[in-house]
Amino acid sequence: RMPYLTHIERRGQAEGRRQTLREATLEVLEARFGAVPYELREHIQNLADEAALKKLPRRAALARSQDEFRGKV
């Protein structure tokens, strides 16, 4: 039996998923290219669309440079 989740709990879980995707993206970028510029880091942190965020770790892994990645965000 699944427990009932309030609207606030569901919103919290959704934000947790989005934050995890943001952090995963930044970790991939840092591992591949070193320090992530402040502007790009802030842009990623401000993204709210979960569908778009789901694509970012893969794009970060496949990009040839941070500039190429930035052009796809």
Tab-separated table of C-alpha atoms in Angstrom:
chain	number	residue	atom	x	y	z
A	1	ARG	CA	0.000	0.000	0.000
A	2	MET	CA	1.445	3.330	-1.067
A	3	PRO	CA	1.423	6.119	1.498
A	4	TYR	CA	-0.492	9.274	0.682
A	5	LEU	CA	1.753	12.174	-0.294
A	6	THR	CA	0.644	15.722	0.158
A	7	HIS	CA	1.064	18.261	-2.593
A	8	ILE	CA	3.976	19.793	-0.694
A	9	GLU	CA	5.715	16.415	-0.350
A	10	ARG	CA	5.316	15.721	-4.081
A	11	ARG	CA	6.747	19.167	-4.905
A	12	GLY	CA	9.671	18.461	-2.579
A	13	GLN	CA	10.360	15.137	-4.259
A	14	ALA	CA	10.208	16.741	-7.703
A	15	GLU	CA	12.651	19.465	-6.653
A	16	GLY	CA	14.930	16.787	-5.208
A	17	ARG	CA	14.965	14.968	-8.565
A	18	ARG	CA	15.707	18.217	-10.416
A	19	GLN	CA	18.534	19.081	-8.013
A	20	THR	CA	20.040	15.608	-8.428
A	21	LEU	CA	20.018	16.062	-12.211
A	22	ARG	CA	21.659	19.484	-11.900
A	23	GLU	CA	24.386	18.074	-9.655
A	24	ALA	CA	24.976	15.093	-11.955
A	25	THR	CA	25.356	17.432	-14.924
A	26	LEU	CA	27.849	19.635	-13.093
A	27	GLU	CA	29.851	16.616	-11.926
A	28	VAL	CA	30.134	15.269	-15.470
A	29	LEU	CA	31.205	18.679	-16.766
A	30	GLU	CA	33.804	19.054	-14.009
A	31	ALA	CA	35.169	15.556	-14.579
A	32	ARG	CA	35.508	16.123	-18.310
A	33	PHE	CA	36.538	19.769	-18.567
A	34	GLY	CA	37.610	20.999	-15.138
A	35	ALA	CA	36.074	24.008	-13.437
A	36	VAL	CA	32.642	25.015	-14.671
A	37	PRO	CA	32.336	28.780	-15.268
A	38	TYR	CA	30.077	30.623	-12.835
A	39	GLU	CA	27.632	31.725	-15.558
A	40	LEU	CA	27.133	28.159	-16.828
A	41	ARG	CA	26.806	26.808	-13.282
A	42	GLU	CA	24.151	29.430	-12.488
A	43	HIS	CA	22.297	28.711	-15.730
A	44	ILE	CA	22.122	24.999	-14.895
A	45	GLN	CA	21.057	25.730	-11.301
A	46	ASN	CA	18.200	27.920	-12.563
A	47	LEU	CA	16.739	25.348	-14.953
A	48	ALA	CA	13.382	24.049	-13.735
A	49	ASP	CA	12.104	21.866	-16.594
A	50	GLU	CA	12.659	18.275	-15.470
A	51	ALA	CA	12.421	16.887	-19.004
A	52	ALA	CA	15.212	19.222	-20.142
A	53	LEU	CA	17.289	18.468	-17.040
A	54	LYS	CA	17.076	14.717	-17.720
A	55	LYS	CA	18.947	15.247	-21.003
A	56	LEU	CA	21.803	17.309	-19.567
A	57	PRO	CA	24.056	14.640	-17.994
A	58	ARG	CA	24.157	12.750	-21.293
A	59	ARG	CA	24.796	15.948	-23.257
A	60	ALA	CA	27.607	16.808	-20.844
A	61	ALA	CA	29.118	13.355	-21.343
A	62	LEU	CA	28.973	13.582	-25.135
A	63	ALA	CA	29.975	17.226	-25.634
A	64	ARG	CA	33.440	17.875	-27.027
A	65	SER	CA	33.804	21.072	-25.016
A	66	GLN	CA	32.006	23.241	-22.513
A	67	ASP	CA	31.215	25.665	-25.319
A	68	GLU	CA	29.530	22.885	-27.314
A	69	PHE	CA	27.550	21.867	-24.217
A	70	ARG	CA	26.578	25.485	-23.531
A	71	GLY	CA	25.195	25.763	-27.064
A	72	LYS	CA	22.802	22.880	-26.366
A	73	VAL	CA	21.462	24.060	-23.009
